[in-house]
PDB file of C-alpha atoms in Angstrom:
ATOM      1  CA  MET A   1       4.809  -0.791  19.943  1.00 56.00           C
ATOM      2  CA  THR A   2       2.785  -0.791  16.794  1.00 72.00           C
ATOM      3  CA  SER A   3      -0.958  -0.283  16.533  1.00 78.00           C
ATOM      4  CA  SER A   4      -1.612  -4.120  16.565  1.00 76.00           C
ATOM      5  CA  GLU A   5      -4.313  -5.191  18.966  1.00 75.00           C
ATOM      6  CA  LEU A   6      -3.036  -7.461  21.731  1.00 73.00           C
ATOM      7  CA  TRP A   7      -4.417 -10.997  22.174  1.00 74.00           C
ATOM      8  CA  SER A   8      -5.659 -11.536  25.728  1.00 79.00           C
ATOM      9  CA  ARG A   9      -5.021 -14.620  27.869  1.00 83.00           C
ATOM     10  CA  ALA A  10      -8.577 -15.893  27.353  1.00 82.00           C
ATOM     11  CA  THR A  11      -8.449 -15.531  23.632  1.00 83.00           C
ATOM     12  CA  ALA A  12      -4.966 -17.228  23.463  1.00 84.00           C
ATOM     13  CA  ASP A  13      -6.199 -20.064  25.556  1.00 83.00           C
ATOM     14  CA  ARG A  14      -9.119 -20.852  23.305  1.00 81.00           C
ATOM     15  CA  TYR A  15      -7.413 -19.970  19.934  1.00 81.00           C
ATOM     16  CA  ASP A  16      -6.344 -23.572  18.922  1.00 78.00           C
ATOM     17  CA  ALA A  17      -9.716 -24.992  19.865  1.00 79.00           C
ATOM     18  CA  GLU A  18     -11.558 -22.434  17.757  1.00 75.00           C
ATOM     19  CA  GLN A  19      -9.258 -22.783  14.663  1.00 76.00           C
ATOM     20  CA  THR A  20      -9.335 -26.566  14.264  1.00 75.00           C
ATOM     21  CA  GLU A  21      -9.679 -26.321  10.489  1.00 78.00           C
ATOM     22  CA  LEU A  22      -6.391 -24.449  10.239  1.00 80.00           C
ATOM     23  CA  PHE A  23      -4.709 -27.305  12.067  1.00 77.00           C
ATOM     24  CA  SER A  24      -5.997 -29.899   9.694  1.00 87.00           C
ATOM     25  CA  ALA A  25      -3.625 -31.802   7.401  1.00 88.00           C
ATOM     26  CA  ALA A  26      -5.453 -30.496   4.288  1.00 87.00           C
ATOM     27  CA  VAL A  27      -4.450 -26.876   5.358  1.00 89.00           C
ATOM     28  CA  LEU A  28      -1.085 -27.523   7.026  1.00 96.00           C
ATOM     29  CA  GLU A  29       0.570 -30.012   4.603  1.00 97.00           C
ATOM     30  CA  PRO A  30       0.732 -27.690   1.533  1.00 97.00           C
ATOM     31  CA  THR A  31       1.769 -24.794   3.768  1.00 97.00           C
ATOM     32  CA  LEU A  32       4.578 -26.688   5.365  1.00 98.00           C
ATOM     33  CA  ALA A  33       5.658 -28.192   1.984  1.00 97.00           C
ATOM     34  CA  LEU A  34       6.149 -24.764   0.362  1.00 98.00           C
ATOM     35  CA  LEU A  35       7.757 -23.166   3.370  1.00 98.00           C
ATOM     36  CA  THR A  36      10.225 -26.119   3.642  1.00 98.00           C
ATOM     37  CA  GLU A  37      11.083 -25.783   0.059  1.00 97.00           C
ATOM     38  CA  LEU A  38      11.708 -22.081   0.326  1.00 98.00           C
ATOM     39  CA  ALA A  39      13.758 -22.279   3.475  1.00 98.00           C
ATOM     40  CA  GLY A  40      16.107 -24.833   1.960  1.00 97.00           C
ATOM     41  CA  ASP A  41      19.095 -25.443   4.213  1.00 97.00           C
ATOM     42  CA  GLY A  42      18.611 -22.225   5.974  1.00 98.00           C
ATOM     43  CA  ARG A  43      16.720 -20.809   8.990  1.00 98.00           C
ATOM     44  CA  ALA A  44      13.129 -19.478   8.999  1.00 98.00           C
ATOM     45  CA  LEU A  45      11.718 -16.510  10.956  1.00 98.00           C
ATOM     46  CA  GLU A  46       8.038 -16.349  11.499  1.00 98.00           C
ATOM     47  CA  PHE A  47       6.486 -12.953  12.161  1.00 98.00           C
ATOM     48  CA  ALA A  48       3.503 -13.142  14.572  1.00 96.00           C
ATOM     49  CA  ILE A  49       4.084 -16.849  15.340  1.00 97.00           C
ATOM     50  CA  GLY A  50       1.125 -17.027  17.675  1.00 95.00           C
ATOM     51  CA  THR A  51       0.553 -20.381  19.278  1.00 95.00           C
ATOM     52  CA  GLY A  52       2.902 -22.097  16.733  1.00 96.00           C
ATOM     53  CA  ARG A  53       0.328 -23.537  14.421  1.00 95.00           C
ATOM     54  CA  VAL A  54       2.884 -23.427  11.573  1.00 97.00           C
ATOM     55  CA  GLY A  55       6.134 -22.853  13.291  1.00 97.00           C
ATOM     56  CA  VAL A  56       6.082 -25.935  15.501  1.00 97.00           C
ATOM     57  CA  PRO A  57       5.398 -28.466  12.779  1.00 97.00           C
ATOM     58  CA  LEU A  58       7.867 -26.631  10.488  1.00 98.00           C
ATOM     59  CA  ARG A  59      10.510 -27.062  13.127  1.00 98.00           C
ATOM     60  CA  GLU A  60       9.563 -30.793  13.443  1.00 96.00           C
ATOM     61  CA  ARG A  61      10.328 -31.081   9.772  1.00 96.00           C
ATOM     62  CA  GLY A  62      13.884 -30.126  10.387  1.00 97.00           C
ATOM     63  CA  VAL A  63      13.731 -26.356   9.500  1.00 98.00           C
ATOM     64  CA  PRO A  64      15.256 -24.233  12.318  1.00 98.00           C
ATOM     65  CA  VAL A  65      12.541 -21.693  13.293  1.00 98.00           C
ATOM     66  CA  VAL A  66      12.662 -18.493  15.294  1.00 98.00           C
ATOM     67  CA  GLY A  67       9.514 -16.526  16.090  1.00 98.00           C
ATOM     68  CA  ILE A  68       8.505 -12.966  16.870  1.00 98.00           C
ATOM     69  CA  GLU A  69       5.197 -12.557  18.794  1.00 96.00           C
ATOM     70  CA  LEU A  70       3.532  -9.502  20.222  1.00 95.00           C
ATOM     71  CA  SER A  71       1.273 -11.308  22.672  1.00 93.00           C
ATOM     72  CA  GLU A  72       2.927 -12.929  25.638  1.00 94.00           C
ATOM     73  CA  HIS A  73      -0.230 -14.912  26.093  1.00 94.00           C
ATOM     74  CA  MET A  74      -0.051 -16.449  22.663  1.00 94.00           C
ATOM     75  CA  ALA A  75       3.643 -17.239  23.092  1.00 96.00           C
ATOM     76  CA  ALA A  76       2.839 -18.919  26.389  1.00 95.00           C
ATOM     77  CA  VAL A  77       0.514 -21.316  24.625  1.00 95.00           C
ATOM     78  CA  LEU A  78       3.265 -22.039  22.112  1.00 97.00           C
ATOM     79  CA  ARG A  79       5.722 -22.776  24.929  1.00 96.00           C
ATOM     80  CA  ARG A  80       3.504 -25.555  26.195  1.00 95.00           C
ATOM     81  CA  LYS A  81       4.168 -27.384  22.898  1.00 95.00           C
ATOM     82  CA  ILE A  82       7.950 -26.857  22.456  1.00 97.00           C
ATOM     83  CA  ASP A  83      10.976 -25.806  24.375  1.00 96.00           C
ATOM     84  CA  GLU A  84      12.631 -22.406  24.034  1.00 96.00           C
ATOM     85  CA  ASP A  85      15.888 -24.108  22.903  1.00 96.00           C
ATOM     86  CA  ALA A  86      14.103 -25.830  20.086  1.00 97.00           C
ATOM     87  CA  LEU A  87      12.047 -22.849  18.923  1.00 98.00           C
ATOM     88  CA  PRO A  88      13.102 -19.469  20.353  1.00 98.00           C
ATOM     89  CA  VAL A  89      10.490 -16.738  20.436  1.00 98.00           C
ATOM     90  CA  VAL A  90      11.145 -13.051  20.992  1.00 98.00           C
ATOM     91  CA  ILE A  91       8.270 -10.885  22.375  1.00 96.00           C
ATOM     92  CA  GLY A  92       7.901  -7.800  20.190  1.00 96.00           C
ATOM     93  CA  ASP A  93       6.127  -6.402  17.102  1.00 96.00           C
ATOM     94  CA  MET A  94       6.821  -7.704  13.703  1.00 96.00           C
ATOM     95  CA  ALA A  95       7.553  -4.207  12.221  1.00 96.00           C
ATOM     96  CA  THR A  96      10.486  -3.276  14.418  1.00 96.00           C
ATOM     97  CA  THR A  97      11.710  -6.173  16.464  1.00 97.00           C
ATOM     98  CA  VAL A  98      15.132  -7.515  15.419  1.00 97.00           C
ATOM     99  CA  VAL A  99      16.503 -10.970  16.272  1.00 97.00           C
ATOM    100  CA  PRO A 100      20.103 -12.112  15.717  1.00 95.00           C
ATOM    101  CA  GLY A 101      21.312 -13.594  12.515  1.00 96.00           C
ATOM    102  CA  GLU A 102      20.164 -13.939   8.918  1.00 97.00           C
ATOM    103  CA  PHE A 103      17.470 -16.179   7.556  1.00 98.00           C
ATOM    104  CA  SER A 104      16.705 -17.825   4.224  1.00 98.00           C
ATOM    105  CA  LEU A 105      13.012 -17.390   4.817  1.00 98.00           C
ATOM    106  CA  VAL A 106      10.781 -14.888   6.615  1.00 98.00           C
ATOM    107  CA  TYR A 107       7.017 -15.659   6.557  1.00 98.00           C
ATOM    108  CA  LEU A 108       3.752 -14.147   7.695  1.00 97.00           C
ATOM    109  CA  VAL A 109       0.591 -16.362   7.378  1.00 97.00           C
ATOM    110  CA  TYR A 110      -3.155 -16.144   7.704  1.00 94.00           C
ATOM    111  CA  ASN A 111      -3.777 -12.462   6.996  1.00 94.00           C
ATOM    112  CA  THR A 112      -1.603 -11.382   9.940  1.00 95.00           C
ATOM    113  CA  ILE A 113       0.005  -8.287   8.277  1.00 97.00           C
ATOM    114  CA  THR A 114      -3.450  -6.715   8.525  1.00 96.00           C
ATOM    115  CA  ASN A 115      -2.921  -6.600  12.287  1.00 95.00           C
ATOM    116  CA  LEU A 116      -0.742  -3.588  11.519  1.00 96.00           C
ATOM    117  CA  LEU A 117      -3.242  -0.794  11.269  1.00 95.00           C
ATOM    118  CA  THR A 118      -1.370   1.819   9.259  1.00 95.00           C
ATOM    119  CA  GLN A 119       0.294   1.689   5.861  1.00 96.00           C
ATOM    120  CA  ASP A 120       3.571   3.015   7.408  1.00 96.00           C
ATOM    121  CA  GLU A 121       3.733   0.061   9.834  1.00 97.00           C
ATOM    122  CA  GLN A 122       3.078  -2.432   7.017  1.00 97.00           C
ATOM    123  CA  VAL A 123       5.943  -0.818   5.017  1.00 98.00           C
ATOM    124  CA  GLU A 124       8.134  -1.150   8.094  1.00 97.00           C
ATOM    125  CA  CYS A 125       7.174  -4.903   8.336  1.00 98.00           C
ATOM    126  CA  PHE A 126       8.535  -5.423   4.801  1.00 98.00           C
ATOM    127  CA  ARG A 127      11.674  -3.506   5.708  1.00 98.00           C
ATOM    128  CA  ASN A 128      12.103  -5.578   8.829  1.00 98.00           C
ATOM    129  CA  ALA A 129      11.726  -8.777   6.765  1.00 98.00           C
ATOM    130  CA  ALA A 130      14.356  -7.553   4.338  1.00 98.00           C
ATOM    131  CA  ARG A 131      16.590  -6.714   7.323  1.00 98.00           C
ATOM    132  CA  HIS A 132      16.618 -10.304   8.457  1.00 98.00           C
ATOM    133  CA  LEU A 133      16.939 -11.971   5.084  1.00 98.00           C
ATOM    134  CA  GLU A 134      20.214 -13.241   3.660  1.00 98.00           C
ATOM    135  CA  PRO A 135      20.896 -12.331   0.022  1.00 98.00           C
ATOM    136  CA  GLY A 136      18.694 -14.576  -2.086  1.00 98.00           C
ATOM    137  CA  GLY A 137      16.296 -15.106   0.833  1.00 98.00           C
ATOM    138  CA  ARG A 138      12.544 -14.883   0.536  1.00 98.00           C
ATOM    139  CA  PHE A 139       9.610 -13.123   2.328  1.00 98.00           C
ATOM    140  CA  VAL A 140       6.253 -14.922   2.087  1.00 98.00           C
ATOM    141  CA  ILE A 141       2.853 -13.565   2.968  1.00 98.00           C
ATOM    142  CA  GLU A 142      -0.576 -15.274   2.979  1.00 98.00           C
ATOM    143  CA  LEU A 143      -3.339 -12.645   2.616  1.00 98.00           C
ATOM    144  CA  GLY A 144      -6.940 -12.443   1.541  1.00 96.00           C
ATOM    145  CA  VAL A 145      -7.977 -10.318  -1.355  1.00 95.00           C
ATOM    146  CA  PRO A 146     -10.379  -7.531  -0.052  1.00 91.00           C
ATOM    147  CA  PRO A 147     -13.891  -8.783  -0.999  1.00 87.00           C
ATOM    148  CA  LEU A 148     -15.121  -5.403  -2.145  1.00 87.00           C
ATOM    149  CA  ARG A 149     -16.500  -6.851  -5.390  1.00 83.00           C
ATOM    150  CA  SER A 150     -19.105  -8.533  -3.172  1.00 79.00           C
ATOM    151  CA  PHE A 151     -20.615  -5.217  -2.144  1.00 82.00           C
ATOM    152  CA  THR A 152     -23.908  -3.996  -3.593  1.00 84.00           C
ATOM    153  CA  PRO A 153     -24.962  -0.311  -3.277  1.00 83.00           C
ATOM    154  CA  GLY A 154     -25.770   0.490   0.352  1.00 81.00           C
ATOM    155  CA  GLN A 155     -24.247  -2.823   1.696  1.00 84.00           C
ATOM    156  CA  VAL A 156     -22.147  -2.327   4.823  1.00 81.00           C
ATOM    157  CA  ALA A 157     -21.017  -5.897   5.724  1.00 87.00           C
ATOM    158  CA  VAL A 158     -19.745  -9.067   4.022  1.00 87.00           C
ATOM    159  CA  PRO A 159     -20.244 -12.486   5.756  1.00 89.00           C
ATOM    160  CA  PHE A 160     -17.240 -14.780   5.853  1.00 86.00           C
ATOM    161  CA  ASP A 161     -18.528 -17.647   8.047  1.00 89.00           C
ATOM    162  CA  VAL A 162     -22.152 -18.770   8.663  1.00 91.00           C
ATOM    163  CA  SER A 163     -22.082 -22.098  10.497  1.00 87.00           C
ATOM    164  CA  GLU A 164     -23.724 -23.852  13.442  1.00 84.00           C
ATOM    165  CA  HIS A 165     -21.440 -22.469  16.081  1.00 84.00           C
ATOM    166  CA  HIS A 166     -20.086 -19.264  14.528  1.00 87.00           C
ATOM    167  CA  LEU A 167     -21.245 -16.241  12.653  1.00 91.00           C
ATOM    168  CA  GLY A 168     -18.697 -13.892  11.143  1.00 91.00           C
ATOM    169  CA  PHE A 169     -18.891 -10.809   9.016  1.00 91.00           C
ATOM    170  CA  ASP A 170     -16.659  -7.887   8.078  1.00 92.00           C
ATOM    171  CA  THR A 171     -17.545  -4.242   7.949  1.00 93.00           C
ATOM    172  CA  PHE A 172     -15.336  -1.786   6.002  1.00 91.00           C
ATOM    173  CA  ASP A 173     -14.093   1.742   6.173  1.00 91.00           C
ATOM    174  CA  LEU A 174     -13.219   2.257   2.527  1.00 89.00           C
ATOM    175  CA  VAL A 175     -11.351   5.519   3.171  1.00 91.00           C
ATOM    176  CA  GLU A 176      -8.866   4.268   5.859  1.00 92.00           C
ATOM    177  CA  GLN A 177      -8.763   0.675   4.432  1.00 95.00           C
ATOM    178  CA  ILE A 178      -9.852  -0.654   7.800  1.00 95.00           C
ATOM    179  CA  LEU A 179     -12.100  -3.645   8.226  1.00 93.00           C
ATOM    180  CA  VAL A 180     -13.579  -4.893  11.417  1.00 94.00           C
ATOM    181  CA  SER A 181     -14.134  -8.630  11.786  1.00 92.00           C
ATOM    182  CA  HIS A 182     -17.147  -9.379  13.984  1.00 93.00           C
ATOM    183  CA  HIS A 183     -17.580 -12.838  15.504  1.00 90.00           C
ATOM    184  CA  PHE A 184     -20.487 -14.366  17.287  1.00 91.00           C
ATOM    185  CA  THR A 185     -19.373 -17.744  18.688  1.00 87.00           C
ATOM    186  CA  ARG A 186     -21.719 -20.139  20.525  1.00 85.00           C
ATOM    187  CA  ASP A 187     -19.770 -21.595  23.482  1.00 78.00           C
ATOM    188  CA  GLY A 188     -22.294 -24.217  24.659  1.00 72.00           C
ATOM    189  CA  ASP A 189     -25.679 -25.738  24.069  1.00 71.00           C
ATOM    190  CA  ASP A 190     -27.719 -23.082  25.884  1.00 76.00           C
ATOM    191  CA  GLY A 191     -28.000 -20.851  22.717  1.00 76.00           C
ATOM    192  CA  ARG A 192     -25.892 -18.091  24.081  1.00 84.00           C
ATOM    193  CA  TYR A 193     -23.244 -16.474  21.882  1.00 86.00           C
ATOM    194  CA  ARG A 194     -19.998 -14.739  22.729  1.00 86.00           C
ATOM    195  CA  ARG A 195     -19.314 -11.595  20.757  1.00 89.00           C
ATOM    196  CA  ASN A 196     -15.824 -10.200  19.889  1.00 85.00           C
ATOM    197  CA  SER A 197     -14.281  -8.156  17.099  1.00 88.00           C
ATOM    198  CA  SER A 198     -10.948  -7.159  15.757  1.00 90.00           C
ATOM    199  CA  ARG A 199      -9.612  -4.371  13.492  1.00 93.00           C
ATOM    200  CA  HIS A 200      -7.490  -4.926  10.488  1.00 95.00           C
ATOM    201  CA  ARG A 201      -5.901  -2.839   7.665  1.00 96.00           C
ATOM    202  CA  TYR A 202      -6.533  -4.504   4.333  1.00 96.00           C
ATOM    203  CA  ALA A 203      -4.122  -4.117   1.515  1.00 96.00           C
ATOM    204  CA  TRP A 204      -4.145  -5.061  -2.220  1.00 96.00           C
ATOM    205  CA  PRO A 205      -1.558  -7.274  -3.908  1.00 97.00           C
ATOM    206  CA  ALA A 206      -0.208  -4.350  -5.926  1.00 97.00           C
ATOM    207  CA  GLU A 207       0.123  -2.217  -2.712  1.00 98.00           C
ATOM    208  CA  LEU A 208       2.155  -4.999  -1.163  1.00 98.00           C
ATOM    209  CA  ASP A 209       4.410  -5.189  -4.180  1.00 98.00           C
ATOM    210  CA  LEU A 210       5.180  -1.434  -3.777  1.00 98.00           C
ATOM    211  CA  MET A 211       5.941  -2.027  -0.155  1.00 98.00           C
ATOM    212  CA  ALA A 212       8.282  -4.810  -1.179  1.00 98.00           C
ATOM    213  CA  ARG A 213      10.062  -2.486  -3.664  1.00 98.00           C
ATOM    214  CA  LEU A 214      10.522   0.090  -1.017  1.00 98.00           C
ATOM    215  CA  ALA A 215      12.224  -2.606   1.117  1.00 98.00           C
ATOM    216  CA  GLY A 216      14.509  -3.701  -1.714  1.00 98.00           C
ATOM    217  CA  LEU A 217      12.614  -6.960  -2.467  1.00 98.00           C
ATOM    218  CA  GLU A 218      11.393  -8.316  -5.819  1.00 98.00           C
ATOM    219  CA  LEU A 219       8.205 -10.269  -6.506  1.00 98.00           C
ATOM    220  CA  GLU A 220       9.139 -13.807  -7.408  1.00 98.00           C
ATOM    221  CA  ARG A 221       5.776 -15.488  -7.541  1.00 98.00           C
ATOM    222  CA  ARG A 222       2.155 -15.131  -6.642  1.00 98.00           C
ATOM    223  CA  VAL A 223      -0.321 -18.070  -6.418  1.00 98.00           C
ATOM    224  CA  ALA A 224      -3.823 -18.393  -5.228  1.00 98.00           C
ATOM    225  CA  ASP A 225      -3.245 -20.979  -2.448  1.00 97.00           C
ATOM    226  CA  TRP A 226      -0.475 -23.089  -0.800  1.00 97.00           C
ATOM    227  CA  ASP A 227      -1.001 -25.755  -3.477  1.00 96.00           C
ATOM    228  CA  GLY A 228       0.107 -23.387  -6.168  1.00 97.00           C
ATOM    229  CA  ALA A 229      -3.119 -22.765  -8.123  1.00 98.00           C
ATOM    230  CA  PRO A 230      -2.831 -19.736 -10.541  1.00 98.00           C
ATOM    231  CA  PHE A 231      -3.738 -16.344  -9.115  1.00 98.00           C
ATOM    232  CA  THR A 232      -6.606 -14.800 -11.096  1.00 97.00           C
ATOM    233  CA  GLN A 233      -9.048 -11.956 -10.815  1.00 94.00           C
ATOM    234  CA  ASP A 234     -11.417 -14.303  -9.084  1.00 94.00           C
ATOM    235  CA  SER A 235      -8.944 -15.499  -6.402  1.00 96.00           C
ATOM    236  CA  THR A 236     -10.103 -14.767  -2.876  1.00 94.00           C
ATOM    237  CA  LYS A 237      -6.517 -14.883  -1.396  1.00 96.00           C
ATOM    238  CA  HIS A 238      -2.899 -15.109  -2.434  1.00 98.00           C
ATOM    239  CA  ILE A 239       0.427 -16.466  -1.381  1.00 98.00           C
ATOM    240  CA  SER A 240       3.062 -14.027  -2.468  1.00 98.00           C
ATOM    241  CA  VAL A 241       6.822 -14.569  -2.471  1.00 98.00           C
ATOM    242  CA  TRP A 242       9.308 -11.685  -2.649  1.00 98.00           C
ATOM    243  CA  ARG A 243      13.111 -12.288  -3.024  1.00 98.00           C
ATOM    244  CA  LYS A 244      16.003 -10.268  -1.705  1.00 98.00           C
ATOM    245  CA  PRO A 245      18.469  -9.813  -4.633  1.00 98.00           C
ATOM    246  CA  VAL A 246      21.855 -11.504  -4.347  1.00 95.00           C
TER     247      VAL A 246
END
């Protein structure tokens, strides 16, 4: 098993309800459009498929999807939405778990590669993607750009959400490239907040390109969002596509 932290049953059961924005048409439609285009007539493999936020509607669009998921609890939530025959899911980590067959598309969304907490494991994730791709197939990652430009001298945290029911901020270990996301979520109207945190290893776009080269993949495109906006020095995230040579 890799160093990824496991999602608990309680976290999995409330995941969809706490991520309603990610399930909106504004977020999902451009995501599904690009993934459908890249999959073509082939099959898609989603690393860390979770509760099926992307995999289930992609399958409903006619793309055969297989998932790999480390948390049995997250996979159980997905299974309430779609049968195993329609969308098979293998329990395992995305750096080493192998499923049968080849795919035209392997994808990893919403910063999930950062769940692998070492550089070696992230390199193995790229190698695992390449292992599953057919010649000409593509590996897609959605990942935020580390917000280190936001730091002022002496600052230790960067907020990423300040809303009525949620406060979120990241703290950084700049030596190990580890960030900890801290969440304070208000569950009811009594003013009480539930606290939880998760650890992640952030990586720069150029670092990912080197990982791809080590896996035998070539950068095909990098854009700032699923709509295809140009990636610039001011972009806060990127969608990167690497291709396995024919």
